[in-house]
Amino acid sequence: KLGVATLKALNVPVSYRIKEIIANMERWRWMPRQLEARYIRVNVPDQSVDFVRDGKVLLHSKVVIGQMKKGDVTPILRTHVIAVVANPPWDIPDDIAARKILPHLRQNASYLVTRDMVLKDAPAADMSGKAIDWRKVKGDDLPYQIQQKPGKDNGLGRIMLDSPNAFGVYLHDTPAKFLFKLNDRERSHGCVRVQKIDDLAS
């Protein structure tokens, strides 16, 4: 069936496709000539992840990836998983906090309490930031690190694969399981939410 998306793809100019091929050849050049015996491969365009051992895919799972339209893309990177973290707290990046949390705080100083969040580096007497005049706080200059405590509503879910990288993106669980039923799963801020996170962590 010739749908809207297929027609759009067919109408992409050849000159653009040539640039795509050149870019992908460059990305391929970054890859090591030989991969490890076991590795995790995230396929961003396919919105999936594979666990590969000795050339065989032993686990395949749907994932939720970053949103291209909002600039929260899942970056191309290579990193090492150094730990499996159970019930992780989420240190919310400043850009996400400025866009998603600060507007609520300006309306309601108790917002952090209702979302099981704290100010990680605030004075002990005001961990929830109730005494702060959030209307004076600029979005690009948050004075504190906002952290969501572990729990059923935590954005990282129950499990996170810790893989330090310059982008601050990780493979993790999510409380929003309904997202895995969607065909287009570009819904994260860059991290990769894994449907079969328990199996992958195992």
Coordinates of N, CA, C and O in Angstrom, one line a residue, residues 1-189:
K1 N 0.8 -1.2 0.0 CA 0.0 0.0 0.0 C 0.9 1.2 0.0 O 1.8 1.3 0.8
L2 N 0.6 2.2 -0.9 CA 1.3 3.4 -0.9 C 0.7 4.4 0.0 O -0.2 5.2 -0.3
G3 N 1.3 4.4 1.3 CA 0.8 5.3 2.3 C 1.6 6.6 2.3 O 2.5 6.8 1.5
V4 N 1.2 7.5 3.2 CA 1.8 8.9 3.3 C 3.3 8.8 3.5 O 4.1 9.4 2.9
A5 N 3.7 7.9 4.5 CA 5.1 7.8 4.9 C 5.9 7.2 3.7 O 7.1 7.6 3.5
T6 N 5.4 6.2 3.0 CA 6.1 5.6 1.9 C 6.3 6.6 0.8 O 7.4 6.7 0.2
L7 N 5.2 7.3 0.5 CA 5.3 8.3 -0.6 C 6.4 9.4 -0.2 O 7.2 9.8 -1.1
K8 N 6.4 9.8 1.0 CA 7.4 10.8 1.5 C 8.8 10.2 1.3 O 9.7 10.9 0.9
A9 N 9.0 8.9 1.7 CA 10.3 8.3 1.5 C 10.7 8.2 0.1 O 11.9 8.4 -0.3
L10 N 9.8 7.9 -0.8 CA 10.1 7.8 -2.2 C 10.5 9.1 -2.9 O 11.2 9.2 -3.8
N11 N 10.0 10.2 -2.3 CA 10.2 11.5 -2.8 C 11.4 12.2 -2.3 O 11.7 13.4 -2.6
V12 N 12.2 11.5 -1.4 CA 13.5 12.1 -1.0 C 14.5 12.2 -2.1 O 14.7 11.2 -2.8
P13 N 15.1 13.3 -2.4 CA 16.0 13.5 -3.5 C 17.2 12.6 -3.4 O 17.7 12.3 -2.3
V14 N 17.7 12.2 -4.6 CA 18.9 11.3 -4.6 C 20.1 12.0 -3.9 O 20.9 11.3 -3.2
S15 N 20.2 13.3 -4.1 CA 21.3 14.0 -3.4 C 21.3 13.9 -1.9 O 22.4 13.7 -1.3
Y16 N 20.1 13.8 -1.3 CA 20.0 13.7 0.1 C 20.4 12.2 0.5 O 21.1 12.0 1.5
R17 N 19.9 11.3 -0.3 CA 20.3 9.8 0.0 C 21.8 9.6 -0.1 O 22.4 8.9 0.7
I18 N 22.5 10.3 -1.0 CA 23.9 10.2 -1.1 C 24.6 10.7 0.1 O 25.5 10.1 0.7
K19 N 24.1 11.8 0.7 CA 24.6 12.4 1.9 C 24.4 11.4 3.1 O 25.3 11.2 3.9
E20 N 23.2 10.7 3.1 CA 23.0 9.7 4.1 C 24.0 8.6 4.0 O 24.5 8.1 5.1
I21 N 24.2 8.1 2.8 CA 25.2 7.0 2.6 C 26.6 7.4 3.1 O 27.3 6.7 3.8
I22 N 27.0 8.6 2.8 CA 28.3 9.1 3.2 C 28.4 9.2 4.7 O 29.4 8.7 5.3
A23 N 27.3 9.7 5.4 CA 27.3 9.8 6.8 C 27.3 8.4 7.5 O 28.1 8.2 8.4
N24 N 26.6 7.5 6.9 CA 26.6 6.1 7.5 C 27.9 5.4 7.3 O 28.3 4.6 8.1
M25 N 28.6 5.7 6.1 CA 29.9 5.1 5.9 C 30.9 5.6 7.0 O 31.8 4.9 7.5
E26 N 30.8 6.9 7.3 CA 31.6 7.5 8.3 C 31.3 6.9 9.7 O 32.2 6.5 10.5
R27 N 30.0 6.7 10.0 CA 29.7 6.0 11.3 C 30.2 4.6 11.3 O 30.7 4.1 12.4
W28 N 30.2 3.9 10.2 CA 30.7 2.5 10.1 C 32.2 2.6 10.4 O 32.7 1.7 11.0
R29 N 32.9 3.6 9.9 CA 34.3 3.7 10.1 C 34.7 3.8 11.6 O 35.7 3.4 12.0
W30 N 33.8 4.4 12.4 CA 34.0 4.6 13.8 C 33.9 3.2 14.5 O 34.5 3.1 15.6
M31 N 33.2 2.3 13.9 CA 33.0 1.0 14.6 C 34.3 0.2 14.6 O 35.1 0.3 13.7
P32 N 34.5 -0.6 15.7 CA 35.7 -1.4 15.7 C 35.5 -2.5 14.6 O 34.4 -2.9 14.2
R33 N 36.7 -3.0 14.1 CA 36.6 -4.0 13.1 C 36.1 -5.3 13.6 O 35.4 -6.1 12.9
Q34 N 36.3 -5.6 14.9 CA 35.8 -6.8 15.5 C 35.1 -6.4 16.8 O 35.7 -5.8 17.7
L35 N 33.8 -6.8 16.9 CA 33.1 -6.6 18.1 C 33.4 -7.6 19.2 O 33.9 -8.7 18.9
E36 N 33.1 -7.3 20.4 CA 33.3 -8.3 21.5 C 32.5 -9.6 21.3 O 31.5 -9.6 20.5
A37 N 32.8 -10.6 22.0 CA 32.0 -11.9 21.9 C 30.6 -11.7 22.3 O 29.7 -12.3 21.8
R38 N 30.4 -10.8 23.3 CA 29.0 -10.4 23.7 C 28.8 -8.9 23.8 O 29.7 -8.2 24.3
Y39 N 27.7 -8.4 23.4 CA 27.4 -7.0 23.4 C 25.9 -6.7 23.3 O 25.1 -7.6 22.9
I40 N 25.6 -5.5 23.6 CA 24.2 -5.0 23.5 C 24.2 -4.0 22.3 O 25.1 -3.1 22.2
R41 N 23.3 -4.2 21.4 CA 23.2 -3.3 20.2 C 21.9 -2.6 20.2 O 20.8 -3.3 20.1
V42 N 21.9 -1.3 20.2 CA 20.6 -0.6 20.1 C 20.4 -0.1 18.7 O 21.3 0.5 18.1
N43 N 19.3 -0.5 18.1 CA 19.0 -0.1 16.7 C 18.0 1.0 16.8 O 16.8 0.8 17.0
V44 N 18.5 2.3 16.8 CA 17.6 3.4 17.0 C 16.5 3.5 15.9 O 15.4 3.7 16.2
P45 N 16.8 3.4 14.6 CA 15.8 3.5 13.6 C 14.7 2.5 13.8 O 13.5 2.7 13.6
D46 N 15.1 1.3 14.2 CA 14.1 0.2 14.3 C 13.5 0.2 15.7 O 12.5 -0.5 16.0
Q47 N 14.0 1.0 16.6 CA 13.5 1.2 18.0 C 13.5 -0.2 18.7 O 12.5 -0.6 19.2
S48 N 14.7 -0.8 18.6 CA 14.8 -2.1 19.3 C 16.2 -2.3 19.8 O 17.1 -1.5 19.5
V49 N 16.4 -3.3 20.6 CA 17.7 -3.7 21.2 C 17.9 -5.2 21.1 O 17.0 -5.9 21.2
D50 N 19.2 -5.5 20.9 CA 19.5 -7.0 20.8 C 20.7 -7.2 21.8 O 21.6 -6.4 21.9
F51 N 20.6 -8.4 22.4 CA 21.8 -8.9 23.1 C 22.4 -10.0 22.3 O 21.7 -10.9 21.9
V52 N 23.7 -9.8 21.9 CA 24.3 -10.7 21.0 C 25.5 -11.4 21.7 O 26.3 -10.8 22.4
R53 N 25.5 -12.7 21.5 CA 26.7 -13.5 22.0 C 27.2 -14.4 20.9 O 26.4 -15.2 20.3
D54 N 28.5 -14.4 20.6 CA 29.1 -15.2 19.6 C 28.3 -15.1 18.3 O 28.1 -16.1 17.6
G55 N 27.9 -13.9 17.9 CA 27.3 -13.6 16.6 C 25.8 -14.0 16.6 O 25.2 -13.8 15.6
K56 N 25.2 -14.5 17.7 CA 23.8 -14.9 17.7 C 23.0 -14.0 18.6 O 23.4 -13.7 19.7
V57 N 21.9 -13.6 18.1 CA 21.0 -12.7 18.9 C 20.2 -13.6 19.9 O 19.4 -14.4 19.5
L58 N 20.5 -13.4 21.1 CA 19.9 -14.2 22.2 C 18.7 -13.5 22.8 O 17.8 -14.1 23.5
L59 N 18.6 -12.2 22.6 CA 17.5 -11.4 23.2 C 17.2 -10.3 22.2 O 18.1 -9.6 21.8
H60 N 15.9 -10.1 21.9 CA 15.4 -9.0 21.1 C 14.3 -8.3 21.8 O 13.4 -9.0 22.4
S61 N 14.3 -7.0 21.9 CA 13.3 -6.3 22.7 C 12.9 -4.9 22.0 O 13.8 -4.3 21.4
K62 N 11.7 -4.5 22.2 CA 11.3 -3.2 21.8 C 11.9 -2.2 22.7 O 12.1 -2.5 23.9
V63 N 12.2 -1.0 22.2 CA 12.7 0.1 23.1 C 11.9 1.4 22.8 O 11.4 1.5 21.7
V64 N 12.0 2.3 23.7 CA 11.5 3.7 23.5 C 12.8 4.5 23.3 O 13.7 4.4 24.2
I65 N 12.8 5.4 22.3 CA 14.0 6.2 22.1 C 13.7 7.7 22.2 O 12.6 8.0 22.4
G66 N 14.8 8.5 22.0 CA 14.6 9.9 22.1 C 13.7 10.5 21.0 O 13.6 9.9 19.9
Q67 N 13.2 11.7 21.2 CA 12.3 12.4 20.3 C 13.1 13.3 19.4 O 13.7 14.3 19.8
M68 N 13.1 13.0 18.1 CA 13.8 13.8 17.1 C 13.2 15.2 17.0 O 14.0 16.2 17.0
K69 N 11.9 15.3 17.1 CA 11.3 16.6 16.9 C 11.6 17.6 18.0 O 11.7 18.8 17.8
K70 N 11.8 17.1 19.2 CA 12.1 18.0 20.3 C 13.6 18.2 20.6 O 13.9 18.8 21.6
G71 N 14.4 17.6 19.8 CA 15.8 17.7 20.1 C 16.4 16.8 21.1 O 17.5 16.9 21.5
D72 N 15.5 15.8 21.6 CA 16.0 14.9 22.6 C 16.4 13.6 22.0 O 15.9 12.5 22.3
V73 N 17.3 13.7 21.0 CA 17.6 12.5 20.2 C 18.5 11.5 21.0 O 19.2 11.9 21.9
T74 N 18.4 10.2 20.7 CA 19.3 9.2 21.2 C 20.6 9.3 20.4 O 20.5 9.1 19.2
P75 N 21.7 9.6 21.1 CA 22.9 9.8 20.4 C 23.6 8.5 19.9 O 23.3 7.4 20.4
I76 N 24.4 8.6 18.9 CA 25.2 7.5 18.5 C 26.4 7.4 19.4 O 27.2 8.4 19.5
L77 N 26.6 6.3 20.1 CA 27.7 6.2 21.0 C 28.1 4.8 21.2 O 27.4 3.8 20.9
R78 N 29.2 4.6 21.8 CA 29.7 3.3 22.2 C 30.2 3.4 23.7 O 31.0 4.3 24.0
T79 N 29.7 2.6 24.5 CA 30.1 2.7 25.9 C 30.0 1.3 26.6 O 29.7 0.3 25.9
H80 N 30.4 1.2 27.8 CA 30.5 -0.1 28.5 C 29.5 -0.1 29.7 O 29.5 0.9 30.5
V81 N 28.7 -1.1 29.8 CA 27.9 -1.3 31.0 C 28.8 -1.8 32.2 O 29.4 -2.8 32.0
I82 N 28.8 -1.0 33.2 CA 29.7 -1.3 34.4 C 28.9 -1.9 35.6 O 29.5 -2.4 36.5
A83 N 27.5 -1.7 35.6 CA 26.8 -2.1 36.7 C 25.3 -2.2 36.3 O 24.8 -1.5 35.5
V84 N 24.6 -3.1 37.1 CA 23.1 -3.1 37.0 C 22.6 -2.5 38.3 O 23.0 -2.9 39.4
V85 N 21.9 -1.4 38.2 CA 21.4 -0.7 39.4 C 19.9 -1.0 39.6 O 19.1 -0.7 38.7
A86 N 19.6 -1.5 40.8 CA 18.2 -1.8 41.1 C 17.6 -0.6 41.9 O 18.3 0.0 42.7
N87 N 16.4 -0.2 41.6 CA 15.7 0.9 42.2 C 16.6 2.2 42.2 O 16.9 2.7 43.2
P88 N 17.0 2.6 41.0 CA 17.8 3.8 40.9 C 17.1 5.1 41.2 O 16.0 5.3 40.8
P89 N 17.7 6.0 41.9 CA 17.2 7.4 42.0 C 17.5 8.0 40.6 O 18.4 7.6 39.9
W90 N 16.7 9.0 40.2 CA 17.0 9.7 38.9 C 17.4 11.2 39.2 O 16.6 12.0 39.7
D91 N 18.6 11.5 38.9 CA 19.1 12.8 38.9 C 18.7 13.5 37.6 O 19.2 13.2 36.6
I92 N 17.6 14.3 37.7 CA 17.0 14.9 36.5 C 17.9 15.9 35.9 O 18.3 16.9 36.6
P93 N 18.3 15.7 34.6 CA 19.1 16.7 34.0 C 18.5 18.1 34.0 O 17.3 18.3 33.9
D94 N 19.3 19.1 34.1 CA 18.9 20.5 34.2 C 17.9 20.9 33.1 O 16.9 21.6 33.3
D95 N 18.2 20.5 31.8 CA 17.4 20.9 30.7 C 16.0 20.4 30.8 O 15.0 21.0 30.5
I96 N 15.9 19.1 31.3 CA 14.6 18.5 31.5 C 13.9 19.1 32.6 O 12.7 19.4 32.6
A97 N 14.6 19.4 33.7 CA 14.0 20.0 34.9 C 13.5 21.4 34.5 O 12.4 21.8 35.0
A98 N 14.2 22.1 33.7 CA 13.8 23.5 33.3 C 12.5 23.5 32.5 O 11.6 24.3 32.7
R99 N 12.4 22.5 31.6 CA 11.2 22.4 30.7 C 10.0 21.8 31.4 O 8.9 22.2 31.2
K100 N 10.3 20.7 32.2 CA 9.2 19.9 32.7 C 8.8 20.2 34.1 O 7.6 20.0 34.5
I101 N 9.7 20.6 34.9 CA 9.4 20.7 36.4 C 9.3 22.2 36.8 O 8.4 22.5 37.6
L102 N 10.2 23.0 36.4 CA 10.2 24.4 36.8 C 8.9 25.1 36.6 O 8.4 25.8 37.5
P103 N 8.2 25.0 35.5 CA 6.9 25.6 35.3 C 5.9 25.2 36.4 O 5.1 26.0 36.9
H104 N 5.9 23.9 36.8 CA 5.0 23.5 37.9 C 5.4 24.1 39.2 O 4.6 24.4 40.1
L105 N 6.7 24.2 39.5 CA 7.2 24.7 40.8 C 6.8 26.2 40.9 O 6.6 26.7 42.0
R106 N 6.8 26.9 39.8 CA 6.4 28.3 39.8 C 4.9 28.5 40.2 O 4.6 29.5 40.8
Q107 N 4.1 27.5 39.9 CA 2.7 27.5 40.2 C 2.5 26.9 41.6 O 1.5 27.3 42.3
N108 N 3.3 25.9 42.0 CA 3.0 25.2 43.3 C 4.4 24.8 43.9 O 5.0 23.9 43.4
A109 N 4.8 25.5 45.0 CA 6.1 25.2 45.6 C 6.1 23.8 46.2 O 7.2 23.3 46.5
S110 N 5.0 23.1 46.4 CA 5.0 21.8 46.9 C 5.0 20.7 45.8 O 4.9 19.5 46.1
Y111 N 5.3 21.1 44.6 CA 5.2 20.1 43.5 C 6.2 19.0 43.7 O 5.9 17.8 43.4
L112 N 7.4 19.2 44.2 CA 8.4 18.2 44.3 C 7.9 17.1 45.3 O 8.1 15.9 45.1
V113 N 7.2 17.5 46.4 CA 6.7 16.6 47.3 C 5.7 15.6 46.7 O 5.7 14.4 46.9
T114 N 4.8 16.2 45.8 CA 3.8 15.4 45.2 C 4.3 14.4 44.2 O 3.7 13.5 43.8
R115 N 5.6 14.6 43.7 CA 6.2 13.8 42.7 C 7.3 12.9 43.3 O 8.1 12.3 42.5
D116 N 7.4 12.9 44.6 CA 8.5 12.1 45.3 C 9.9 12.5 44.8 O 10.7 11.7 44.6
M117 N 10.0 13.9 44.8 CA 11.3 14.4 44.4 C 11.9 15.3 45.5 O 11.2 15.8 46.4
V118 N 13.2 15.4 45.5 CA 13.9 16.2 46.5 C 15.0 17.1 45.8 O 15.3 16.8 44.6
L119 N 15.5 18.1 46.5 CA 16.6 18.8 46.0 C 17.8 18.2 46.6 O 18.0 18.2 47.8
K120 N 18.6 17.5 45.8 CA 19.7 16.7 46.3 C 20.7 17.5 47.1 O 21.3 17.0 48.1
D121 N 21.0 18.7 46.7 CA 22.1 19.5 47.4 C 21.5 20.7 48.1 O 22.2 21.7 48.3
A122 N 20.2 20.6 48.5 CA 19.6 21.7 49.2 C 19.9 21.6 50.7 O 20.3 20.6 51.2
P123 N 19.7 22.7 51.5 CA 19.8 22.6 52.9 C 18.9 21.5 53.5 O 17.8 21.3 53.0
A124 N 19.3 20.8 54.5 CA 18.6 19.7 55.1 C 17.2 20.1 55.6 O 16.2 19.3 55.5
A125 N 17.0 21.4 55.9 CA 15.7 21.9 56.4 C 14.7 22.1 55.3 O 13.5 22.3 55.6
D126 N 15.2 22.1 54.0 CA 14.3 22.4 52.9 C 14.6 21.6 51.7 O 14.8 22.1 50.6
M127 N 14.6 20.3 51.9 CA 14.9 19.3 50.8 C 13.9 19.3 49.7 O 14.2 18.9 48.6
S128 N 12.7 19.8 50.0 CA 11.6 19.8 49.0 C 11.5 21.2 48.3 O 10.6 21.4 47.4
G129 N 12.3 22.2 48.7 CA 12.3 23.5 48.1 C 11.1 24.4 48.2 O 10.8 25.3 47.4
K130 N 10.4 24.1 49.3 CA 9.1 24.9 49.6 C 9.5 26.4 49.9 O 8.6 27.3 49.6
A131 N 10.6 26.7 50.4 CA 11.0 28.0 50.8 C 11.6 28.8 49.7 O 11.8 30.0 49.8
I132 N 11.8 28.2 48.5 CA 12.5 28.9 47.4 C 11.4 29.6 46.6 O 10.3 29.1 46.3
D133 N 11.7 30.8 46.2 CA 10.8 31.6 45.3 C 11.2 31.1 43.8 O 12.1 31.7 43.2
W134 N 10.5 30.1 43.3 CA 10.8 29.5 42.0 C 10.5 30.5 40.9 O 11.0 30.3 39.8
R135 N 9.7 31.5 41.1 CA 9.5 32.5 40.0 C 10.7 33.3 39.7 O 10.8 33.8 38.6
K136 N 11.7 33.4 40.6 CA 12.9 34.1 40.3 C 14.0 33.2 39.7 O 15.1 33.7 39.4
V137 N 13.7 31.9 39.6 CA 14.8 31.0 39.1 C 14.7 30.9 37.6 O 13.6 30.7 37.1
K138 N 15.8 31.2 36.9 CA 15.8 31.1 35.5 C 16.0 29.6 35.1 O 16.7 28.9 35.7
G139 N 15.4 29.3 33.9 CA 15.4 27.9 33.5 C 16.8 27.4 33.2 O 17.1 26.2 33.4
D140 N 17.7 28.2 32.8 CA 19.1 27.8 32.5 C 20.0 27.9 33.6 O 21.2 27.7 33.5
D141 N 19.5 28.2 34.8 CA 20.3 28.4 36.0 C 19.7 27.9 37.2 O 19.4 28.6 38.2
L142 N 19.4 26.5 37.2 CA 18.8 25.9 38.4 C 19.8 25.8 39.5 O 20.9 25.3 39.3
P143 N 19.4 26.3 40.7 CA 20.4 26.3 41.8 C 20.7 25.0 42.4 O 21.6 24.8 43.2
Y144 N 19.8 24.0 42.2 CA 19.9 22.7 42.9 C 19.7 21.5 41.9 O 19.1 21.7 40.8
Q145 N 20.2 20.4 42.3 CA 20.0 19.2 41.5 C 18.7 18.5 42.0 O 18.6 18.1 43.1
I146 N 17.7 18.4 41.1 CA 16.5 17.8 41.4 C 16.6 16.2 41.2 O 17.1 15.8 40.2
Q147 N 16.2 15.5 42.2 CA 16.3 14.0 42.2 C 15.0 13.4 42.5 O 14.3 13.8 43.4
Q148 N 14.6 12.5 41.6 CA 13.4 11.7 41.9 C 13.8 10.4 42.6 O 14.7 9.7 42.2
K149 N 13.2 10.2 43.8 CA 13.5 9.0 44.6 C 13.1 7.7 44.0 O 12.1 7.8 43.2
P150 N 13.7 6.6 44.3 CA 13.2 5.3 43.8 C 11.8 5.1 44.1 O 11.3 5.5 45.2
G151 N 11.1 4.4 43.3 CA 9.7 4.1 43.5 C 8.9 3.7 42.2 O 9.5 3.8 41.1
K152 N 7.7 3.4 42.3 CA 6.9 2.9 41.2 C 6.7 4.0 40.1 O 6.5 3.6 38.9
D153 N 6.8 5.3 40.4 CA 6.7 6.3 39.4 C 8.0 6.9 38.9 O 8.1 7.8 38.1
N154 N 9.1 6.4 39.4 CA 10.4 6.9 39.0 C 10.6 6.7 37.5 O 10.4 5.6 37.0
G155 N 11.1 7.7 36.9 CA 11.3 7.7 35.4 C 12.3 6.7 34.9 O 12.1 6.3 33.8
L156 N 13.2 6.2 35.8 CA 14.1 5.1 35.3 C 13.6 3.7 35.6 O 14.2 2.7 35.2
G157 N 12.4 3.7 36.3 CA 11.8 2.4 36.6 C 12.6 1.6 37.7 O 13.2 2.3 38.5
R158 N 12.6 0.3 37.6 CA 13.2 -0.5 38.6 C 14.6 -0.9 38.4 O 15.4 -1.2 39.3
I159 N 15.1 -0.8 37.1 CA 16.4 -1.2 36.8 C 17.0 -0.3 35.8 O 16.4 0.1 34.8
M160 N 18.3 0.0 36.0 CA 19.1 0.8 35.0 C 20.4 0.1 34.8 O 21.0 -0.4 35.7
L161 N 20.9 0.1 33.5 CA 22.2 -0.4 33.2 C 23.1 0.8 33.2 O 23.0 1.7 32.3
D162 N 24.0 0.9 34.2 CA 24.9 2.0 34.3 C 26.0 1.9 33.3 O 26.8 1.0 33.3
S163 N 26.1 2.9 32.4 CA 27.1 2.9 31.3 C 27.5 4.4 31.2 O 27.0 5.1 30.3
P164 N 28.5 4.8 32.0 CA 28.9 6.2 31.9 C 29.2 6.7 30.5 O 30.0 6.0 29.8
N165 N 28.7 7.9 30.2 CA 29.0 8.4 28.8 C 28.7 9.9 28.9 O 28.1 10.4 29.8
A166 N 29.3 10.7 27.9 CA 29.2 12.1 27.9 C 27.8 12.7 27.7 O 27.5 13.8 28.0
F167 N 26.9 11.8 27.2 CA 25.5 12.3 26.9 C 24.6 12.1 28.1 O 23.4 12.6 28.1
G168 N 24.9 11.3 29.1 CA 24.1 11.0 30.2 C 22.8 10.2 29.8 O 21.8 10.4 30.3
V169 N 23.0 9.3 28.8 CA 21.9 8.4 28.4 C 22.2 7.0 28.8 O 23.4 6.5 28.8
Y170 N 21.1 6.2 29.2 CA 21.3 4.9 29.7 C 20.2 4.0 29.2 O 19.1 4.4 28.7
L171 N 20.4 2.7 29.3 CA 19.3 1.7 29.1 C 18.6 1.5 30.4 O 19.3 1.2 31.4
H172 N 17.3 1.6 30.4 CA 16.6 1.4 31.7 C 15.2 1.0 31.5 O 14.6 1.0 30.4
D173 N 14.5 0.8 32.6 CA 13.1 0.4 32.7 C 12.3 1.7 32.6 O 12.8 2.8 32.5
T174 N 11.0 1.5 32.6 CA 10.1 2.7 32.6 C 8.7 2.3 33.3 O 8.3 1.2 33.1
P175 N 8.1 3.3 34.0 CA 6.8 3.0 34.5 C 5.7 3.1 33.4 O 4.6 2.6 33.6
A176 N 6.0 3.7 32.3 CA 5.1 3.9 31.2 C 5.1 2.7 30.2 O 5.5 2.9 29.1
K177 N 4.7 1.6 30.7 CA 4.7 0.4 29.8 C 3.9 0.5 28.6 O 4.2 -0.2 27.6
F178 N 2.8 1.3 28.6 CA 1.9 1.4 27.4 C 2.7 1.9 26.2 O 2.3 1.6 25.0
L179 N 3.8 2.6 26.4 CA 4.6 3.1 25.2 C 5.1 2.0 24.3 O 5.3 2.2 23.1
F180 N 5.3 0.8 24.8 CA 5.8 -0.3 24.0 C 4.8 -0.8 23.0 O 5.1 -1.6 22.1
K181 N 3.5 -0.5 23.2 CA 2.5 -0.9 22.3 C 2.4 0.0 21.1 O 1.7 -0.3 20.1
L182 N 3.1 1.1 21.1 CA 3.0 2.1 20.0 C 4.0 1.7 18.9 O 5.0 1.0 19.1
N183 N 3.6 2.0 17.6 CA 4.5 1.7 16.5 C 5.6 2.7 16.5 O 6.8 2.3 16.2
D184 N 5.3 4.0 16.7 CA 6.4 5.0 16.8 C 6.7 5.3 18.3 O 5.8 5.8 19.0
R185 N 7.9 4.9 18.7 CA 8.2 4.9 20.1 C 9.3 6.0 20.4 O 10.1 5.8 21.3
E186 N 9.2 7.1 19.7 CA 10.1 8.2 19.9 C 9.5 9.1 21.0 O 8.8 10.1 20.8
R187 N 9.7 8.7 22.3 CA 9.0 9.4 23.4 C 9.9 9.7 24.6 O 9.5 10.2 25.6
S188 N 11.2 9.4 24.5 CA 12.1 9.6 25.7 C 12.9 10.9 25.5 O 12.8 11.6 24.4
H189 N 13.7 11.3 26.4 CA 14.5 12.5 26.4 C 15.9 12.1 25.9 O 16.9 12.9 26.0

